[in-house]
Short mmCIF file of C-alpha atoms and ligand atoms in Angstrom, two decimals:
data_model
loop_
_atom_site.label_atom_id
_atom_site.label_comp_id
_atom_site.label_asym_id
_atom_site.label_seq_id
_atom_site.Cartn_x
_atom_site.Cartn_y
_atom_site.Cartn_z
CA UNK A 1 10.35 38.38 20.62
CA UNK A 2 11.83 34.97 21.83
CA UNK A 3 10.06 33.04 24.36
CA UNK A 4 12.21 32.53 27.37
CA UNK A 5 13.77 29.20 28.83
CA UNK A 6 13.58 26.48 26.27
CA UNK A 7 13.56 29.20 23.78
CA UNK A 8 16.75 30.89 24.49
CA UNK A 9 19.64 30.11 22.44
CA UNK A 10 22.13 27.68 24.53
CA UNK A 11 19.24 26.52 27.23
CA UNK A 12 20.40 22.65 25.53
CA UNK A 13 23.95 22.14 26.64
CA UNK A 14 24.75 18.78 25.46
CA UNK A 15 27.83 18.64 22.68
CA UNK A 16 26.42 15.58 21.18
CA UNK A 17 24.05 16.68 19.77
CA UNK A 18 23.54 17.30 16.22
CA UNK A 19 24.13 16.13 12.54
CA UNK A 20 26.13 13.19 13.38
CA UNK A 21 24.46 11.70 16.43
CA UNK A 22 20.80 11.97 14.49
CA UNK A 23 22.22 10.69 11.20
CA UNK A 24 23.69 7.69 12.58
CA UNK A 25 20.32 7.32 14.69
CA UNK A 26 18.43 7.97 11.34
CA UNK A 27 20.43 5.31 8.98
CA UNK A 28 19.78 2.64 11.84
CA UNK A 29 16.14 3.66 12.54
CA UNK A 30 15.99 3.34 8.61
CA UNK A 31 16.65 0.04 7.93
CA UNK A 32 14.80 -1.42 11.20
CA UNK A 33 12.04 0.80 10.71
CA UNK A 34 12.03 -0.46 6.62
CA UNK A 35 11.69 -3.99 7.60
CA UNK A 36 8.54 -3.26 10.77
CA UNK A 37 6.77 -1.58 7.50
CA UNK A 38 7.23 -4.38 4.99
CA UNK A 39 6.49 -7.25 7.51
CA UNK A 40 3.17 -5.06 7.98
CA UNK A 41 1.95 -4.53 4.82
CA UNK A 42 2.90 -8.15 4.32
CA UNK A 43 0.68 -9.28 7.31
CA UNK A 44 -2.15 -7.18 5.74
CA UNK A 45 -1.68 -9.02 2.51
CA UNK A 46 -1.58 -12.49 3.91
CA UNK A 47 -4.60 -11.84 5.38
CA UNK A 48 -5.83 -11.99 2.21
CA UNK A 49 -8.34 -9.06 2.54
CA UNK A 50 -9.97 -9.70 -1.08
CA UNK A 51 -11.72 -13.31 0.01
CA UNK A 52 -15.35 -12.92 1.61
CA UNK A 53 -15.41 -11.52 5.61
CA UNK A 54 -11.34 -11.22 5.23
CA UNK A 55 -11.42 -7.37 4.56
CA UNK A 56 -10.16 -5.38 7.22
CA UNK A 57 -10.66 -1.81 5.80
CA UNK A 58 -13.09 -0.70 3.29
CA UNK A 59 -12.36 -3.18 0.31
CA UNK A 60 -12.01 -0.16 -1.85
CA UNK A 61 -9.52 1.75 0.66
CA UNK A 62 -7.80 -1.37 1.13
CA UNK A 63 -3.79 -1.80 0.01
CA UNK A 64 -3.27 -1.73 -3.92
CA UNK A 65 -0.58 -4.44 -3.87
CA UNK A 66 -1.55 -8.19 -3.35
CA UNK A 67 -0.95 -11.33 -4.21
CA UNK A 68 -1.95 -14.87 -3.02
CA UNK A 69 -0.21 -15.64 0.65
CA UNK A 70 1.71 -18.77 0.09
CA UNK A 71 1.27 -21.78 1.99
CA UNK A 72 4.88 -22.66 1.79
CA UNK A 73 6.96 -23.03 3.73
CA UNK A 74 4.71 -23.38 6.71
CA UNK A 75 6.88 -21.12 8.93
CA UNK A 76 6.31 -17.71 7.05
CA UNK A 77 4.13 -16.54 8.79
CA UNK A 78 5.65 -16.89 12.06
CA UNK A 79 9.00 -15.53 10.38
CA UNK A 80 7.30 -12.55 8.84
CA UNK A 81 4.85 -11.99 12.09
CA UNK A 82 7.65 -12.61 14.18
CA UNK A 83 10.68 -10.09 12.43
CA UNK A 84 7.47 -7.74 13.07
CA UNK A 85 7.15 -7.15 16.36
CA UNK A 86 10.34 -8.34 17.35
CA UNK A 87 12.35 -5.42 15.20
CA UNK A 88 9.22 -3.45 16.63
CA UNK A 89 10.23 -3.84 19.93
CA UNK A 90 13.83 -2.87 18.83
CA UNK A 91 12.90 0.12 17.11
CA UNK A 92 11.72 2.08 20.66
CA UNK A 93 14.98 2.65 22.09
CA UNK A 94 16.42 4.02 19.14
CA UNK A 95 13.70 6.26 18.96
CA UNK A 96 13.59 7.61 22.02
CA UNK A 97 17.35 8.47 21.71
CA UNK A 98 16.62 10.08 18.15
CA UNK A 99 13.99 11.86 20.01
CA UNK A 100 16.18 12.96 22.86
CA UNK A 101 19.21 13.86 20.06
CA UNK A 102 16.39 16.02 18.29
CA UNK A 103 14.85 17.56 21.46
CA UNK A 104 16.12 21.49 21.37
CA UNK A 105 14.51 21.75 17.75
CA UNK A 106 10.85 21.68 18.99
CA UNK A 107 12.13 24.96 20.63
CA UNK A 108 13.63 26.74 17.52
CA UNK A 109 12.56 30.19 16.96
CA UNK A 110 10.96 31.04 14.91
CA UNK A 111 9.09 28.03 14.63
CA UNK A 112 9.32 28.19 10.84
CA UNK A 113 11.29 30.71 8.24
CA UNK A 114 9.23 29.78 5.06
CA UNK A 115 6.63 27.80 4.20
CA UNK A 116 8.33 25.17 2.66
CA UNK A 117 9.78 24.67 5.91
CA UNK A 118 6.57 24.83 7.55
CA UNK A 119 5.40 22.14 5.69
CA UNK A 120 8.98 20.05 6.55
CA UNK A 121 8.33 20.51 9.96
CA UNK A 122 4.72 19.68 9.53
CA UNK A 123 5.60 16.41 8.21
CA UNK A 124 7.68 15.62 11.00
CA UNK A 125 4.93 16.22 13.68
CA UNK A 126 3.18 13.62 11.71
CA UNK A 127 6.30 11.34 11.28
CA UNK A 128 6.77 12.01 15.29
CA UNK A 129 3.37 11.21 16.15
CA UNK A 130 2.57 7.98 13.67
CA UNK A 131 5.92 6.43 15.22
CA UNK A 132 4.57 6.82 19.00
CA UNK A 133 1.09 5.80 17.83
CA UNK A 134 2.08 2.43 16.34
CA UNK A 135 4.41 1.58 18.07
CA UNK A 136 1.59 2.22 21.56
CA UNK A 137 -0.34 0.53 20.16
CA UNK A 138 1.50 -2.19 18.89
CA UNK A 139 3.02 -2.69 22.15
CA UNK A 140 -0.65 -2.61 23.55
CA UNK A 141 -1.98 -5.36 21.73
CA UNK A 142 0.52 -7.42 21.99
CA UNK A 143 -0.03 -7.36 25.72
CA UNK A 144 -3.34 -7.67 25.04
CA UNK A 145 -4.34 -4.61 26.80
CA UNK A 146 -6.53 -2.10 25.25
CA UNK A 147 -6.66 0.83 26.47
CA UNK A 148 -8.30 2.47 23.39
CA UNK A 149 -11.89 2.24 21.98
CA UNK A 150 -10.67 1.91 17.96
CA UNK A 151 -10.31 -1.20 16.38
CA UNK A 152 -6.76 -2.06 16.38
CA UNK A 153 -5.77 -3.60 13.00
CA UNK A 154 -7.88 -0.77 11.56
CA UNK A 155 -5.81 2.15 13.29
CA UNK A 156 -2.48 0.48 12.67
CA UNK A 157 -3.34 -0.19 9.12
CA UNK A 158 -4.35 3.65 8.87
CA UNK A 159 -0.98 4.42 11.27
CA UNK A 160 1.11 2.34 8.77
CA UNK A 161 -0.01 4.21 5.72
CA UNK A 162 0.51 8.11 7.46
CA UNK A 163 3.91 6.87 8.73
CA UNK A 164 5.37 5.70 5.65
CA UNK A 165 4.12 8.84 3.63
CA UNK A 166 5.84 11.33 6.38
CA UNK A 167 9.07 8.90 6.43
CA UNK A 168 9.74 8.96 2.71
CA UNK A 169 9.34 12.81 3.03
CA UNK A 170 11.72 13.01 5.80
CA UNK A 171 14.49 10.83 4.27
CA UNK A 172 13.95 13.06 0.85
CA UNK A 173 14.85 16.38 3.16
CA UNK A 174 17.48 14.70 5.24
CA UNK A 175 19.56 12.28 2.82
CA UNK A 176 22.08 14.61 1.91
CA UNK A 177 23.10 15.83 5.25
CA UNK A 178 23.13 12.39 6.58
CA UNK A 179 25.05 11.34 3.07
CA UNK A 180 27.45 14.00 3.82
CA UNK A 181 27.91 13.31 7.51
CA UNK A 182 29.08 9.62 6.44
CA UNK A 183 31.27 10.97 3.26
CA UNK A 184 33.07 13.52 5.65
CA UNK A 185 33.69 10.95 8.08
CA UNK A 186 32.56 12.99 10.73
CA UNK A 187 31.32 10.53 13.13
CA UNK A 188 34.91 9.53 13.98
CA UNK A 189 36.09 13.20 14.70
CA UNK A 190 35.95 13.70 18.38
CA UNK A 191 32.99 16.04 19.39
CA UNK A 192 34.41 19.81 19.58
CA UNK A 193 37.05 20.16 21.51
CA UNK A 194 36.42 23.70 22.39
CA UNK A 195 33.68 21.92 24.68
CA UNK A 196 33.62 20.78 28.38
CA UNK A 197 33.70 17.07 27.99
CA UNK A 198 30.05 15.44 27.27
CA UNK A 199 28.84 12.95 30.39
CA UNK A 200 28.25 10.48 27.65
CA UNK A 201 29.58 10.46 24.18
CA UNK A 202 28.11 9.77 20.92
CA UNK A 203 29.06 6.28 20.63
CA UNK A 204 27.30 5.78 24.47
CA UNK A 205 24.43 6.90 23.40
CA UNK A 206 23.86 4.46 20.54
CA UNK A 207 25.49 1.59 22.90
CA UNK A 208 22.92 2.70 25.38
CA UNK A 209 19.68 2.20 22.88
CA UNK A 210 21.66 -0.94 21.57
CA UNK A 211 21.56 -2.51 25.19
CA UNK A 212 17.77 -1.28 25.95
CA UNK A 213 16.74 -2.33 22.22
CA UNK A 214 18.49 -6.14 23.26
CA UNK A 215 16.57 -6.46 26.14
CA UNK A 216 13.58 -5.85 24.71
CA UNK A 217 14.83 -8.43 22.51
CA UNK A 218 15.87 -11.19 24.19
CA UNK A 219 12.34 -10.77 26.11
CA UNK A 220 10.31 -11.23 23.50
CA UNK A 221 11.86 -13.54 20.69
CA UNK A 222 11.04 -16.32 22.75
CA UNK A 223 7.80 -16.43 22.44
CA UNK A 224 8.50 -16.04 18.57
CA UNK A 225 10.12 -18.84 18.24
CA UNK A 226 8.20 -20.68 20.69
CA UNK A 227 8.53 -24.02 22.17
CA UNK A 228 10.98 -24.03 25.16
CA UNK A 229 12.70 -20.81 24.36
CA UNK A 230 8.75 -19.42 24.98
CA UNK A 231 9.85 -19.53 29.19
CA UNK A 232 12.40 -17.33 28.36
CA UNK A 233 10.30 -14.38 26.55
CA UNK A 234 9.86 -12.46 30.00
CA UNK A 235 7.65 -9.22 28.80
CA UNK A 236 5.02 -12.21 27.09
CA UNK A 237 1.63 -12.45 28.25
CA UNK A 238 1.52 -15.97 29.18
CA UNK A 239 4.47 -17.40 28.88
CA UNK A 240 4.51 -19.87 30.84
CA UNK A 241 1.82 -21.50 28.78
CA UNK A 242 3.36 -23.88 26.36
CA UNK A 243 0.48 -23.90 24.04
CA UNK A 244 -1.51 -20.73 24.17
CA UNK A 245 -4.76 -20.42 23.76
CA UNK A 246 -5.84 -17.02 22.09
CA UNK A 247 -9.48 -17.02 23.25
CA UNK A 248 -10.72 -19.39 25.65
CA UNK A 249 -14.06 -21.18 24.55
CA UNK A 250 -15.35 -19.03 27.85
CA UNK A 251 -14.76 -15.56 26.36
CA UNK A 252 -16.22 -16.62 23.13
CA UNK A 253 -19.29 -18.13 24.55
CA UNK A 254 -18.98 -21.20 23.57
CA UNK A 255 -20.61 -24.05 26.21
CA UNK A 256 -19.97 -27.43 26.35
CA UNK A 257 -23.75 -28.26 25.18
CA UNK A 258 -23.16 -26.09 21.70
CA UNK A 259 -19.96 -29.11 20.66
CA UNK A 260 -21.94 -32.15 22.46
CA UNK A 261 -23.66 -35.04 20.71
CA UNK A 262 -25.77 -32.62 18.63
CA UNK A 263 -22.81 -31.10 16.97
CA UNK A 264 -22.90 -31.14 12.72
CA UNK A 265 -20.70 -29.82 10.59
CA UNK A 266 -22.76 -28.18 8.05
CA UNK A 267 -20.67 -27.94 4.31
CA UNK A 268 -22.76 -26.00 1.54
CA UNK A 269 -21.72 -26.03 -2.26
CA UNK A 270 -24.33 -24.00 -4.39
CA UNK A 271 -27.64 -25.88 -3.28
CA UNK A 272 -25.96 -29.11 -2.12
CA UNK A 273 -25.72 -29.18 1.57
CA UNK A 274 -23.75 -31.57 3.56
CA UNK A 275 -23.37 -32.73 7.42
CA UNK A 276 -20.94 -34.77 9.20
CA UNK A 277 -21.25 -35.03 12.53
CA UNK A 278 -17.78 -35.29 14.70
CA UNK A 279 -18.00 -39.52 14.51
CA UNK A 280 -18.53 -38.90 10.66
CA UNK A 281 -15.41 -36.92 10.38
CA UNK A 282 -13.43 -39.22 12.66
CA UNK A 283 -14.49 -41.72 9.86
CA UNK A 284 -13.08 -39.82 6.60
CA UNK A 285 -9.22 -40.59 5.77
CA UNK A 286 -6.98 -38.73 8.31
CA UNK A 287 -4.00 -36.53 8.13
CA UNK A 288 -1.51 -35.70 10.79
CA UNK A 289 1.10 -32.53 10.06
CA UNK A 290 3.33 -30.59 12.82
CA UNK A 291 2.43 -27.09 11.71
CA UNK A 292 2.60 -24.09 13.47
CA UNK A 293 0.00 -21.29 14.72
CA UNK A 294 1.57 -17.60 14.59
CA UNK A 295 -0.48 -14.65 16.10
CA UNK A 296 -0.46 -11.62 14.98
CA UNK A 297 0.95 -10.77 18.54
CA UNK A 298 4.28 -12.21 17.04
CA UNK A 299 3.98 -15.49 19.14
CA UNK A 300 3.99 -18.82 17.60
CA UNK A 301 3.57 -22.68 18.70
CA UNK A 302 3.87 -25.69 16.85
CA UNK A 303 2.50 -28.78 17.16
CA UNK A 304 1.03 -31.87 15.81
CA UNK A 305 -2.22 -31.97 14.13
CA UNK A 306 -4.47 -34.61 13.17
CA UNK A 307 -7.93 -34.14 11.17
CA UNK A 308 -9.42 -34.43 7.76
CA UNK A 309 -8.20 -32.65 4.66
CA UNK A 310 -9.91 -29.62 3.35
CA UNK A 311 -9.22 -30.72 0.03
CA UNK A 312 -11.21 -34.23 0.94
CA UNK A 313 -13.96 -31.63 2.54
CA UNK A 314 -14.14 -29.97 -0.54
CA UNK A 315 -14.67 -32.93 -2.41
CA UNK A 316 -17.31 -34.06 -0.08
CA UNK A 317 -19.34 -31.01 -0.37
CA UNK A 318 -19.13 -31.29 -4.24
CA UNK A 319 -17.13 -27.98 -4.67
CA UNK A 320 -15.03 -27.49 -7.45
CA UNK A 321 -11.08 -26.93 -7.38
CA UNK A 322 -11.10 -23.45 -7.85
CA UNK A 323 -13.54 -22.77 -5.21
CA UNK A 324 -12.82 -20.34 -2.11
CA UNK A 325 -14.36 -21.32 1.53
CA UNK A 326 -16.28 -18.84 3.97
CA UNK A 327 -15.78 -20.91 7.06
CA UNK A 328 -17.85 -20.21 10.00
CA UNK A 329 -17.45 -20.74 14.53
CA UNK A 330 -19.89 -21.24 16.59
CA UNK A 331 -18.65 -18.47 17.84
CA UNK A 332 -21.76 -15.99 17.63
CA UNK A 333 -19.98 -12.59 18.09
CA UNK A 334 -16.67 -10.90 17.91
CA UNK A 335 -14.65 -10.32 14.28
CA UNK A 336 -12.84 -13.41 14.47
CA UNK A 337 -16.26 -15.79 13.85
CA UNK A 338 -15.74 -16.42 10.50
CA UNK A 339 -12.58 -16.10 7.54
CA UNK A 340 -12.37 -16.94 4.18
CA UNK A 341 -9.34 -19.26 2.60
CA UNK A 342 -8.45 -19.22 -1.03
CA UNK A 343 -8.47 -22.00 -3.63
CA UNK A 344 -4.63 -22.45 -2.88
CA UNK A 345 -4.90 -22.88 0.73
CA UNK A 346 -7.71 -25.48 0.10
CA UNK A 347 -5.59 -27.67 -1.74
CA UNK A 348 -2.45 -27.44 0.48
CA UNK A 349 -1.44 -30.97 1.45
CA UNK A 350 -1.60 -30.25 4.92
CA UNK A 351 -4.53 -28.25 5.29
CA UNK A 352 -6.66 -29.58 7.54
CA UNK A 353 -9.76 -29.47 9.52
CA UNK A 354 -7.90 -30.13 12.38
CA UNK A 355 -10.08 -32.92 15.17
CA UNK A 356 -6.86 -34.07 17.60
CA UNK A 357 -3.51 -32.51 18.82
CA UNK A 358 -0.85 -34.17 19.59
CA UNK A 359 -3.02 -37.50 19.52
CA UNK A 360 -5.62 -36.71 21.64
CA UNK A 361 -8.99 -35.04 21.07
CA UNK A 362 -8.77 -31.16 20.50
CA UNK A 363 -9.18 -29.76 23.93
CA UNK A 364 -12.32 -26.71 24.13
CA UNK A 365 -10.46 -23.92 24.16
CA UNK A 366 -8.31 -25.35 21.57
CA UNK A 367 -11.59 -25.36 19.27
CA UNK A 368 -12.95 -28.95 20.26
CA UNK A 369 -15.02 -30.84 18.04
CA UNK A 370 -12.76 -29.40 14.95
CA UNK A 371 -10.77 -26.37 13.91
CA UNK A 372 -9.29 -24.77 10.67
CA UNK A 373 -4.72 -25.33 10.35
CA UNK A 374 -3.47 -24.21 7.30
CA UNK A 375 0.45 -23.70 6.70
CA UNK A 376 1.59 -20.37 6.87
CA UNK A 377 -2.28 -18.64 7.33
CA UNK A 378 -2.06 -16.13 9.97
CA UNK A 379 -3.17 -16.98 13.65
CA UNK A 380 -6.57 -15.18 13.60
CA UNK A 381 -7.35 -17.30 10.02
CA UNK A 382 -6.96 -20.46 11.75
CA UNK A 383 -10.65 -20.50 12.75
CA UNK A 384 -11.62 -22.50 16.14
CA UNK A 385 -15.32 -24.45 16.62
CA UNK A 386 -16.18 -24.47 13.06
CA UNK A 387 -19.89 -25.13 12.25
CA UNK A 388 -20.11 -24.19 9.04
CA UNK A 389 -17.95 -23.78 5.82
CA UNK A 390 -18.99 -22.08 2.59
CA UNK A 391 -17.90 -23.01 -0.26
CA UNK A 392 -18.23 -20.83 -3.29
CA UNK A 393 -16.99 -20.29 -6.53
CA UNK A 394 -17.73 -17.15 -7.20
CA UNK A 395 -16.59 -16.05 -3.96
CA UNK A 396 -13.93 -13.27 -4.56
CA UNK A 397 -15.14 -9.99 -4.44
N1 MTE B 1 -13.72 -18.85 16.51
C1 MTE B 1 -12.53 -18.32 16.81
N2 MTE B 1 -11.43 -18.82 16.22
C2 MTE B 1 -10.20 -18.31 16.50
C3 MTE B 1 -10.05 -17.22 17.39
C4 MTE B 1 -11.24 -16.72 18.01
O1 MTE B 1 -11.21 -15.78 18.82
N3 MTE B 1 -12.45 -17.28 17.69
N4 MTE B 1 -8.81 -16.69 17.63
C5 MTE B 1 -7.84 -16.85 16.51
C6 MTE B 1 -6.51 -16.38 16.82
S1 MTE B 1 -6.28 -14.70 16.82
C7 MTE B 1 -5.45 -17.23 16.97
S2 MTE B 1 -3.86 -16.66 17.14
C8 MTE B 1 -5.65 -18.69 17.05
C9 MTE B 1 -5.08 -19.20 18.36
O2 MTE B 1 -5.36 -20.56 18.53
P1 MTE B 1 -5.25 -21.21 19.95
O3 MTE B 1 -6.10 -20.43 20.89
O4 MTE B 1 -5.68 -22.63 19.81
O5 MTE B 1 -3.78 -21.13 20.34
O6 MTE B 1 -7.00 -19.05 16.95
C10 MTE B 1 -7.77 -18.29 16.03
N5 MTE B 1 -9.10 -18.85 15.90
MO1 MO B 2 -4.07 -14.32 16.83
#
């Protein structure tokens, strides 16, 4: 017996629907979605998860593939971070009209005529719902709202890894009918004529998601880009800040008293244990580099930095060359307290620990007395009010 409404055969009028329409849909949401899922994984590998208090999953659930993030050229992250949530953005109008193109099928009866296509159906619910949940949450924390009580990275990272396995199962099922709608040249054969003519044709409907998909665009890649062009990103949080700041020394706890005359910089190599107070390291050689900080929320700002070398910290502590750093805030909770840097981005030219921006003293909330800036190290790597930094050679786990 077939349910009634939804159910019945020729409840869904509309003559645009169908192979062509979703193909097209599919081939576009393809290659956008391709490039969200490779910027992704690529975020989770310059995160470098293997270095000390880096890992954000399990170390031995974490991502098979990795390599050493490079620190060259300084803008990769911001490019890579920034294609990311931008072609995010882009991706939600085409899904919603892929949705709306698919609709009637969640009413097909019976639901399924074998198991194999139980199981194809069953991957889509999962390729359905993995696409809504990143791209929620996604959206979410790049508005900084959380609504949710998971850890973010953690359930995107998890999200990533369900939505790619349903996707390549999807495009296995559906490449030859989409192949054969292109071969057969359907899409420019009007709709059935035999029809009443559609309110909107096939080509409107993809013009439609096109215009929605460039306004999310063009009011977010601002930000991406950043400097003036940041004004113009109108669905940013704070955009009319022309140098965010992330976390204010406020929300992390950090009082005026903890970075006051008392401050030291504590350096440990093995047993040997340096300090430098701020007036010390206002004393070592000092380097000045425009370089840029990109969130993982897909902004990014650059500007010009002034502070001492890691590599001349390194050497200072006694640490060898091919020793890793476990750097430590003052901060004294939250995950972003402490990160590790490899050998590499040690010895990068202009890493610094960062004391003045844009020639004057950092300000607090900018990480006053001194603050990690590496080229091309994520955002959330570029740790603020350091008081401590570990350096250890046998450091990678
Ligand atoms: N100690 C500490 N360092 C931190 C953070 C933090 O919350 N605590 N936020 C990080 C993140 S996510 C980013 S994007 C940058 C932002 O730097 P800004 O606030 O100076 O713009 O600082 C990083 N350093
Ligand atoms: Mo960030």
């Amino acid at each position: 017996m077939r349910p009634p409404g939804p159910f019945r055969e020729g409840f869904f009028r509309s003559p645009i629907r169908g192979p062509v329409l979703t193909g097209i849909l599919g081939s576009i949401l393809l290659v956008l979605t391709a490039i969200v899922a490779l910027t992704g994984f690529l975020s989770h590998i310059a995160y470098m998860p293997d270095l000390p208090g880096n890992a954000i999953v399990p170390k031995d659930r974490d991502f098979p593939l990795t390599f050493d993030w490079p620190t060259s050229p300084s803008w990769l992250y911001a490019l890579t971070q920034g294609l990311h949530t931008n072609v995010g953005l882009v991706v939600i109008p085409f899904v919603l009209a892929k949705l709306w193109s698919v609709f009637p099928r969640l009413f097909v009866w019976p639901p399924a005529k074998s198991p194999a296509q139980a199981i194809e159906r069953l991957s889509i619910a999962l390729l359905v719902s993995s696409t809504i949940f990143q791209l929620a949450t996604g959206v979410a924390n790049a508005q900084y709202w959380y609504p949710f009580k998971f850890n973010f990275v953690v359930a995107h990272y998890y999200g990533a890894i369900v939505f790619v396995a349903a996707l390549a199962i999807h495009v296995i099922v559906k490449m030859p009918m989409v192949l054969r709608v292109y071969k057969d040249r359907e899409w420019i054969k009007p709709i059935r004529q035999d029809l009443d003519e559609p309110t909107i044709s096939r080509r409107g409907v993809i013009a439609f998601a096109g215009a929605g998909a460039l306004t999310l665009l063009l009011g977010n890649v601002g930000q991406s880009i950043g400097g003036p062009l940041r004004k113009t990103a109108l669905f940013a949080p704070r955009r009319d800040s022309g140098f965010p700041v992330n976390k204010t020394a406020r929300q992390a706890g950090i009082t005026p008293a903890m970075v006051g005359d008392d401050y030291q910089l504590v350096l440990r190599a093995g047993q040997r244990v340096t300090s430098l107070t701020r007036e010390d390291l206002l004393a070592l050689p000092q380097h000045t580099a425009r370089l840029p900080i990109a969130c993982v929320e897909g902004w990014s700002t650059t500007q010009e930095w002034t502070g001492v070398r890691l590599s001349d910290l390194r050497r200072r502590a006694g640490a060898s060359e091919d020793a890793t750093v476990l750097v430590q805030s003052l901060q004294e909770a939250g995950v972003l307290r402490r990160a590790s840097l490899s050998a590499d981005q040690l010895g990068a030219d202009d890493a610094m620990l960062a004391l003045k921006v844009n020639g004057e003293d950092l300000s607090l909330d900018h990480g006053y007395p001194a603050r990690i800036i590496v080229p091309a190290l994520p955002g959330v790597h570029n740790t603020k009010w350091v008081a401590q930094m570990d350096f250890n050679r046998e450091a990678r786990t």
